[in-house]
CSV table of C-alpha atoms and ligand atoms in Angstrom, one decimal:
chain,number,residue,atom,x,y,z
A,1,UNK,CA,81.9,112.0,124.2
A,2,UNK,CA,81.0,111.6,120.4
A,3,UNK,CA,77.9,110.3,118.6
A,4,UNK,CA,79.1,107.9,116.4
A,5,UNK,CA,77.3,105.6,113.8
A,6,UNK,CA,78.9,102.5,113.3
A,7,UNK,CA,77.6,100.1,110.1
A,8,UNK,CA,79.3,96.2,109.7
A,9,UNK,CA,79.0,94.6,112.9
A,10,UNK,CA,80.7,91.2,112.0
A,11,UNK,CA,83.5,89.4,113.5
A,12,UNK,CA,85.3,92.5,114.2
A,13,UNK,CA,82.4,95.5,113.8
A,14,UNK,CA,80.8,93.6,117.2
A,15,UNK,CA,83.3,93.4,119.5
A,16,UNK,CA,84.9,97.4,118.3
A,17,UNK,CA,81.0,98.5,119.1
A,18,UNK,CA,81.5,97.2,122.7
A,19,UNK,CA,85.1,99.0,123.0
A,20,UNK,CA,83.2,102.0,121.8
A,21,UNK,CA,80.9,101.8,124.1
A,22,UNK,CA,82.8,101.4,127.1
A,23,UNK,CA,84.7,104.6,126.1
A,24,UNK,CA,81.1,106.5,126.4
A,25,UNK,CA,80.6,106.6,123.4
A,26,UNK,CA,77.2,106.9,121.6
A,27,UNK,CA,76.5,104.4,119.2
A,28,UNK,CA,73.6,103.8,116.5
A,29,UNK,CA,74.3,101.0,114.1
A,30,UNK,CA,73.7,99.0,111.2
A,31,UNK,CA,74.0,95.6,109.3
A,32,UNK,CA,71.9,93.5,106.9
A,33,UNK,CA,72.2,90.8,109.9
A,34,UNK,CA,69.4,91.3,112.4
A,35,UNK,CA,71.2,89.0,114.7
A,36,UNK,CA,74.5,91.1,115.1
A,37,UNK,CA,72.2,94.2,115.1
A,38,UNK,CA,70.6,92.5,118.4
A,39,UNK,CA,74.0,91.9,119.5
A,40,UNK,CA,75.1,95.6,119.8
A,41,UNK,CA,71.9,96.4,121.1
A,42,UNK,CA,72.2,94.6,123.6
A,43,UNK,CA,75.7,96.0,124.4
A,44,UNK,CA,74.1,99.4,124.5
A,45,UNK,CA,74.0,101.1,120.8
A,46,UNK,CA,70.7,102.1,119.5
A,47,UNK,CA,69.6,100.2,116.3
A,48,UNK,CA,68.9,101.3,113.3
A,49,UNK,CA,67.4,100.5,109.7
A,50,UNK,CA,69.7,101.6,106.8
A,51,UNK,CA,72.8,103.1,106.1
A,52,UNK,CA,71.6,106.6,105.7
A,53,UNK,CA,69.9,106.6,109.3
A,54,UNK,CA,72.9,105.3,111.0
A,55,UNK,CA,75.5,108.0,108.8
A,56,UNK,CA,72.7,110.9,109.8
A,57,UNK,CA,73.2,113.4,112.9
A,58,UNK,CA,76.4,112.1,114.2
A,59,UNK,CA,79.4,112.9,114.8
A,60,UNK,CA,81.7,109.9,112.9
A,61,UNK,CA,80.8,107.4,110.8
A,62,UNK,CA,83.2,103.7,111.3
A,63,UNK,CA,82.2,101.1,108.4
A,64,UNK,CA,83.8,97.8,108.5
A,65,UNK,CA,82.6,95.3,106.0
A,66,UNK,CA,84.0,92.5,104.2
A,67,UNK,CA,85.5,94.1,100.7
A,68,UNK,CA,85.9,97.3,98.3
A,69,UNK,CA,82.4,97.1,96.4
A,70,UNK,CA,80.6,97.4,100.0
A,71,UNK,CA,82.9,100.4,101.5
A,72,UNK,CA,81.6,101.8,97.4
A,73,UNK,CA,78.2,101.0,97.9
A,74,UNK,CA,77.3,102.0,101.8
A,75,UNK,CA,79.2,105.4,100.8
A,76,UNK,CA,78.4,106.4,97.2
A,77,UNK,CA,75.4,104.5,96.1
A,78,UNK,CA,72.7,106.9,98.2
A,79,UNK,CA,74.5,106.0,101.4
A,80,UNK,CA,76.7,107.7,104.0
A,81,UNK,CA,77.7,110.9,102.2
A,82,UNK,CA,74.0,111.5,101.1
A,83,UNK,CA,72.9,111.1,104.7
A,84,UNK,CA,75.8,112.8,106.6
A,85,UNK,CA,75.8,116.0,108.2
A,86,UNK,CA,78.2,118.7,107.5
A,87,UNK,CA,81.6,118.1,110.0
A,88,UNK,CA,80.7,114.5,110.5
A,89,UNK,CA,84.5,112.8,110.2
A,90,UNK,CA,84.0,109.1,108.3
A,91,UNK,CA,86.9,106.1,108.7
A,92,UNK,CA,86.7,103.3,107.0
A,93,UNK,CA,88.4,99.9,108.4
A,94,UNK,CA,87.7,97.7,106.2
A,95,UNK,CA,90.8,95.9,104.5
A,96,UNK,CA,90.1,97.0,100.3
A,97,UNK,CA,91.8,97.9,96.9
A,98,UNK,CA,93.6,101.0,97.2
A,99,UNK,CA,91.6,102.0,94.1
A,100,UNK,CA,88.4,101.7,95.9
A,101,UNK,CA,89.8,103.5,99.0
A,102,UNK,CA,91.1,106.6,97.1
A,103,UNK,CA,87.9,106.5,94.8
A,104,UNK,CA,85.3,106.4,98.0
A,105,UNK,CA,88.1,109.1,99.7
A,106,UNK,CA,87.5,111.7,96.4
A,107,UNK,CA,84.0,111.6,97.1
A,108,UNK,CA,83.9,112.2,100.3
A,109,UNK,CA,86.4,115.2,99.7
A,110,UNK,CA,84.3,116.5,97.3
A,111,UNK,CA,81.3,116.4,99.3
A,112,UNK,CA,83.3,118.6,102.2
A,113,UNK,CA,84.0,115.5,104.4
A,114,UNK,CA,87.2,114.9,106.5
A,115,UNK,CA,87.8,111.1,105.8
A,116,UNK,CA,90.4,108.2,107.0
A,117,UNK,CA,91.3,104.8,105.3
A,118,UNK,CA,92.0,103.0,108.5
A,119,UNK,CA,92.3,99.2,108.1
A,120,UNK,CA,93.8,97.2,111.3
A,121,UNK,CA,96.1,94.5,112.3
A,122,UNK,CA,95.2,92.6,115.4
A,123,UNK,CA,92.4,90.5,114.6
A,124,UNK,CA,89.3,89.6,116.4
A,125,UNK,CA,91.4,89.0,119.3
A,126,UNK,CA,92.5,92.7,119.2
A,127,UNK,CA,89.3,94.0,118.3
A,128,UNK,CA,87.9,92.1,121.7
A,129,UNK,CA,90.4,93.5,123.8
A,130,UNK,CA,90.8,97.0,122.4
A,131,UNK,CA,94.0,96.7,121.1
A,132,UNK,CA,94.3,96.8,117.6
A,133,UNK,CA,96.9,98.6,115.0
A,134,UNK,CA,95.5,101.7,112.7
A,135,UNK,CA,97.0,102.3,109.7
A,136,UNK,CA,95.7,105.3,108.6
A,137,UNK,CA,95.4,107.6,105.2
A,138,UNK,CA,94.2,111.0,104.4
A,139,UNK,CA,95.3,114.0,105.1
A,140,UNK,CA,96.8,114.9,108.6
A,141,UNK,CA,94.0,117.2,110.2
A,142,UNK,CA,91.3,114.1,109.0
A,143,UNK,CA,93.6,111.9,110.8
A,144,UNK,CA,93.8,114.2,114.2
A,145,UNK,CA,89.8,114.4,114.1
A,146,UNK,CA,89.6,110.6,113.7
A,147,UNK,CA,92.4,110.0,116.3
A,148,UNK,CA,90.3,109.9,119.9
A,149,UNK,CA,87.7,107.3,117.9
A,150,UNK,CA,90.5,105.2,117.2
A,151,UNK,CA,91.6,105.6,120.5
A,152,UNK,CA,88.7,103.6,122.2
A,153,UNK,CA,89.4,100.4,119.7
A,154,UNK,CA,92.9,99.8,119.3
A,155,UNK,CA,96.4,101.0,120.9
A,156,UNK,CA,98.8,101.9,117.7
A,157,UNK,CA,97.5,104.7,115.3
A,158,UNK,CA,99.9,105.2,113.2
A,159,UNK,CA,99.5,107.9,109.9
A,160,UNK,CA,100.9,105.9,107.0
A,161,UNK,CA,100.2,109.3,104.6
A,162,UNK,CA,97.6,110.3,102.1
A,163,UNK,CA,94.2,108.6,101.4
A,164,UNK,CA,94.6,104.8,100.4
A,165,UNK,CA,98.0,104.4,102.2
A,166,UNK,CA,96.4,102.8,105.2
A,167,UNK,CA,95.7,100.2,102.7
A,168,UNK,CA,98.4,100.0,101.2
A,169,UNK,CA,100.3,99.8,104.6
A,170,UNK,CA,98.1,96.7,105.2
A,171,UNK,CA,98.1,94.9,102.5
A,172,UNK,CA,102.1,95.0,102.5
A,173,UNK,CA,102.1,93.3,105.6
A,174,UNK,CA,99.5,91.1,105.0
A,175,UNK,CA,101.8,90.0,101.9
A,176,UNK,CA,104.3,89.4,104.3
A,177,UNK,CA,102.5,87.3,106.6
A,178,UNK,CA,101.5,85.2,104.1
A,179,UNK,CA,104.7,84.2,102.6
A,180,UNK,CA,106.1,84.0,106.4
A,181,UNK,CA,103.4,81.4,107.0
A,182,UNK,CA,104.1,79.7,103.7
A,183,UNK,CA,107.9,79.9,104.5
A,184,UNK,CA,107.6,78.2,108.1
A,185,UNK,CA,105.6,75.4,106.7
A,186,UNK,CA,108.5,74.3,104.2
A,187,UNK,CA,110.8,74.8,106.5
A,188,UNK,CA,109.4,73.0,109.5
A,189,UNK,CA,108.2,70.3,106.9
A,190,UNK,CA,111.7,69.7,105.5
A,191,UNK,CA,113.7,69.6,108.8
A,192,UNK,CA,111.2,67.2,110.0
A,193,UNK,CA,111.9,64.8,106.6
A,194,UNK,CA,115.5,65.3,107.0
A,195,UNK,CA,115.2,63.7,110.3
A,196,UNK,CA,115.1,66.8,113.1
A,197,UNK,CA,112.6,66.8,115.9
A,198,UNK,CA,109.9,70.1,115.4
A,199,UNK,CA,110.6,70.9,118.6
A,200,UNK,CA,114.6,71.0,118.0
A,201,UNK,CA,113.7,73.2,115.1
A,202,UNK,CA,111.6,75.4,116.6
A,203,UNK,CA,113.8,76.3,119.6
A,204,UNK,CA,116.5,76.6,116.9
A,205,UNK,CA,114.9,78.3,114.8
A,206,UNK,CA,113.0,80.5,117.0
A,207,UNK,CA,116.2,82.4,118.1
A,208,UNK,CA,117.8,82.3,114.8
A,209,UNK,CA,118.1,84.3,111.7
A,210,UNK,CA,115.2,82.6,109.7
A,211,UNK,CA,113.0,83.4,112.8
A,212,UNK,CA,109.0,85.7,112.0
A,213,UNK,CA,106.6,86.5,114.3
A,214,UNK,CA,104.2,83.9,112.5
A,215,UNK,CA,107.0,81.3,112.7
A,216,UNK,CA,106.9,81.8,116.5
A,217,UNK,CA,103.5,82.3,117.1
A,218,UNK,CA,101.3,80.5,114.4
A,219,UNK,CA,103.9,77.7,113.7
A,220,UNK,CA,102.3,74.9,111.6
A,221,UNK,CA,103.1,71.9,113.8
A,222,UNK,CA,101.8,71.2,116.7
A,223,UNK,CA,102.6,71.6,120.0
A,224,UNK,CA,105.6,73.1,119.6
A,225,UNK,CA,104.7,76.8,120.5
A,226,UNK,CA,101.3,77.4,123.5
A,227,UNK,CA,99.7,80.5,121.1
A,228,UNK,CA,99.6,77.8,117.5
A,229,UNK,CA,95.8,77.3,115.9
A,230,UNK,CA,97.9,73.8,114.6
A,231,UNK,CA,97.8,73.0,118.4
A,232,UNK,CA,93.4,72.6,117.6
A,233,UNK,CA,93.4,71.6,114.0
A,234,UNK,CA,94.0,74.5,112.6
A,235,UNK,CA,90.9,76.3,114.4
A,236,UNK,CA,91.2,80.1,113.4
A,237,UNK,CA,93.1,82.3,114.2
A,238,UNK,CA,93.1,84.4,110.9
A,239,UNK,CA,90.9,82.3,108.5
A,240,UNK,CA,93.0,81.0,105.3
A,241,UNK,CA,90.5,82.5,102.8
A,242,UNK,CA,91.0,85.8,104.6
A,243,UNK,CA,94.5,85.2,104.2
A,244,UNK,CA,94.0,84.8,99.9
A,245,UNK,CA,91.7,87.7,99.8
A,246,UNK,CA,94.4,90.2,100.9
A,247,UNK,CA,97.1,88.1,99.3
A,248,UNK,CA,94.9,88.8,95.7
A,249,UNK,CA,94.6,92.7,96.7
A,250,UNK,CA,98.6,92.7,97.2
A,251,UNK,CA,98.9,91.0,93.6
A,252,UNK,CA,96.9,93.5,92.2
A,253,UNK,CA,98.4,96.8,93.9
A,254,UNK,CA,101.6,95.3,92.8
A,255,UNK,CA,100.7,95.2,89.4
A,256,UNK,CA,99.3,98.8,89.8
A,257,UNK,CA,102.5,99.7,91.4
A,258,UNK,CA,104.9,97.9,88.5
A,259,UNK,CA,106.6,95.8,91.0
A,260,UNK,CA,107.6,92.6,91.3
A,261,UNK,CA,106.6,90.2,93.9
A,262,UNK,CA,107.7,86.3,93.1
A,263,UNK,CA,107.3,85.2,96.9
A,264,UNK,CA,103.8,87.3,97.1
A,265,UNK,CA,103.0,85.6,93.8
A,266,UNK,CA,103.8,82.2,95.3
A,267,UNK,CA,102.4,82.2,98.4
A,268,UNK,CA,99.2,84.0,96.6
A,269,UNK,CA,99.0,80.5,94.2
A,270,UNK,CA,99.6,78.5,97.2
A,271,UNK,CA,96.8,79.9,99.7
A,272,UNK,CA,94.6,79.3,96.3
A,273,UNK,CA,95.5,75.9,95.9
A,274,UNK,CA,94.2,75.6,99.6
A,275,UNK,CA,91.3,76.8,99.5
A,276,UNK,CA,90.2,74.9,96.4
A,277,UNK,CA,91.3,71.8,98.6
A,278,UNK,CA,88.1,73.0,100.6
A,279,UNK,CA,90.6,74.4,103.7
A,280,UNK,CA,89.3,78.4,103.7
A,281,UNK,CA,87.6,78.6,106.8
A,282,UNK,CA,90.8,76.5,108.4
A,283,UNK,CA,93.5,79.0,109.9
A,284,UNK,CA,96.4,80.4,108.0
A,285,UNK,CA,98.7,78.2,109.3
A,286,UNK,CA,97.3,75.2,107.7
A,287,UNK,CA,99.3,76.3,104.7
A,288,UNK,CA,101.5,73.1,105.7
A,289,UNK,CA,98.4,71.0,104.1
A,290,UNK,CA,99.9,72.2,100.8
A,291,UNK,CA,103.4,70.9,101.5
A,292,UNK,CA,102.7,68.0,104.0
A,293,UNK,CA,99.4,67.3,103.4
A,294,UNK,CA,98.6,64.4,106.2
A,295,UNK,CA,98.6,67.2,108.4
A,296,UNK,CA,96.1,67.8,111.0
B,1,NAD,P1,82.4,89.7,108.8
B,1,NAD,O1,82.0,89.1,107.5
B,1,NAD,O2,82.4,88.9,110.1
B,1,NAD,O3,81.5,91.0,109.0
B,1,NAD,C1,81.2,91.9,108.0
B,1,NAD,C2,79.8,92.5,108.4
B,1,NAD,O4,79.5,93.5,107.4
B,1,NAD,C3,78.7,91.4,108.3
B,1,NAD,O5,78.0,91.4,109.5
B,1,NAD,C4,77.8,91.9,107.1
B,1,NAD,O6,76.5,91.6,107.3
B,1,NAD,C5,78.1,93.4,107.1
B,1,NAD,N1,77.8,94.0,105.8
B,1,NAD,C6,78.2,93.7,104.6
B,1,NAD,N2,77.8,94.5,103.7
B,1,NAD,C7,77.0,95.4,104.3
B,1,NAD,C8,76.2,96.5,103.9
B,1,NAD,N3,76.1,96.8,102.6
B,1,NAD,N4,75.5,97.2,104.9
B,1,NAD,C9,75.6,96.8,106.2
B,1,NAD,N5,76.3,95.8,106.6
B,1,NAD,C10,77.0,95.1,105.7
B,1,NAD,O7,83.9,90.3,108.5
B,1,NAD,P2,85.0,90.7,109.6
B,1,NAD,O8,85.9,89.5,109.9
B,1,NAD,O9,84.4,91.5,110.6
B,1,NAD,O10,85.9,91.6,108.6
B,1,NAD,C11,85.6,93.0,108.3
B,1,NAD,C12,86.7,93.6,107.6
B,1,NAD,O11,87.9,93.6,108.4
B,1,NAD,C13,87.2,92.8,106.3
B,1,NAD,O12,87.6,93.8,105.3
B,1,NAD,C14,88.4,92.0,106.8
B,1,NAD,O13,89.3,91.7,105.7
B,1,NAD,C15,89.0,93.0,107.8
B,1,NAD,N6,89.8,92.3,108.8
B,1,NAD,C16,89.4,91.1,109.4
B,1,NAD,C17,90.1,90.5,110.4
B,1,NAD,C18,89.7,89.2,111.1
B,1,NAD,O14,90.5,88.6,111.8
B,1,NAD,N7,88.4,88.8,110.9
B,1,NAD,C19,91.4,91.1,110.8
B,1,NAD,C20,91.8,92.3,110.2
B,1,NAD,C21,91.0,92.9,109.2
């Protein structure tokens, strides 16, 4: 079993410590909260008091923190390949730019590290119950290294290619989800104003051509499907301000990418215009409050 130092115990950092864990896994750990520091602790990883000390004499390094300036600043800025020992293997999960990804994977390269972009899909409900997707980048004998880490956290670990393509991979779905969620809020709003019952709509719908996996499982009215946050006002779920902050990252690789993306654009103005109405912290589903906005 692997010593492993493990720094951004949030949300999802927590509960993929206790997966870790349970695998036998040796973990020392690190966050600017004292409280979720306590938490794993009392899980069974060994605290620590900086990045460096948690990066040193181990085995792999896991980071999961909110966006691409921390994943820069816990690895570059006298962090994690200052502290690191020769052969450790470091994955990142956080969900970033690509251009932060590949800039934080030259370093490490150049420092003799074997590193892996490895965001997930799955949420917190996936990071509780080991279960979440990897998409992964770098190159193919960093990915086998980071492999049986991945292993003890989630269930698909899938290599989407070369450093920063884990990202990519995620934010392209992410995209996705976003305009699915938009897209079953105007549809379930408009067949409901034309005069047909949400539940006719989503049984209809639901084994029809216009059906998504958010239309069926995060639909925006409620009571119509068991598994919708619309079913308790919108509790999350996948927060909506999550939602815009990958939506934003999408908008900017497309740009990077020279590609057009009017229903990525859309749905990126409409999560906006949501979270200005003071709705972030509501799930992503409450996109309907842009289109029907009595809902609740
Ligand atoms: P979170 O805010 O709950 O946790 C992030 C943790 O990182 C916090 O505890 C914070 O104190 C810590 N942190 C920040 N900067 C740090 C630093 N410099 N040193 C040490 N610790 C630091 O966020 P989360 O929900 O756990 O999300 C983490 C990442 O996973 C994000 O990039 C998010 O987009 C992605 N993600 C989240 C979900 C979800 O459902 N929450 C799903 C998929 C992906």
């Amino acid at each position: 079993m692997a010593k492993v130092g493990f720094i951004g115990l949030g949300n999802m950092g927590g509960p993929m410590v206790r997966n870790l864990i349970k695998a036998g896994h040796s973990l020392k750990v690190y966050d600017l909260s004292e409280d979720a520091i306590n938490f794993a602790v009392q899980a069974g990883a060994m605290a620590t008091k900086s990045v460096k000390e948690a990066s040193s004499e181990v085995d792999f390094v896991v980071t999961m923190v909110p966006v691409g300036s921390n994943v820069r600043e816990i690895f570059l800025e006298d962090g994690i390949l200052a502290a690191a020992a020769p052969g450790t293997v470091m994955i990142d999960s956080s969900t970033i730019d690509v251009g932060s990804a590949q800039a934080v994977h030259e370093a490490a390269k150049s420092a003799g590290f074997n590193m892996i972009d490895a965001p997930v899909s799955g949420g917190v409900i996936g990071a509780d119950a080991g279960t979440l997707t990897f998409m992964c980048g770098g190159d193919k004998d960093s990915f086998e290294k980071a492999k049986p880490i991945l292993q003890g956290m989630g269930k698909n670990i899938v290599h989407c290619g070369s450093g920063g393509l884990g990202q990519a991979t995620k934010i392209c779905n992410n995209m996705l989800a976003g305009i699915n969620a938009l897209a079953a809020a105007e549809a379930m709003t408009m067949g409901e104003r034309l005069g047909v019952s949400p539940d006719i709509l989503y049984e209809v719908i639901s084994t029809s051509t216009g059906r998504s996996y958010i239309f069926e499982t995060s639909n925006p009215m409620p009571d119509v499907c068991s598994t919708s946050p619309a079913n308790n006002k919108f509790k999350p779920g996948f927060m909506a301000k999550l939602m815009l902050k990958d939506l934003r990252l999408s908008q900017a690789a497309a740009q990077d990418a020279k590609t057009s993306t009017p229903l990525g654009a859309a749905a990126t103005a409409a999560f906006q215009q949501l979270i200005d109405s003071g709705f972030g912290d509501l799930d992503t589903s409450s996109i309907i409050k842009v289109i029907k906005p009595e809902s609740k």
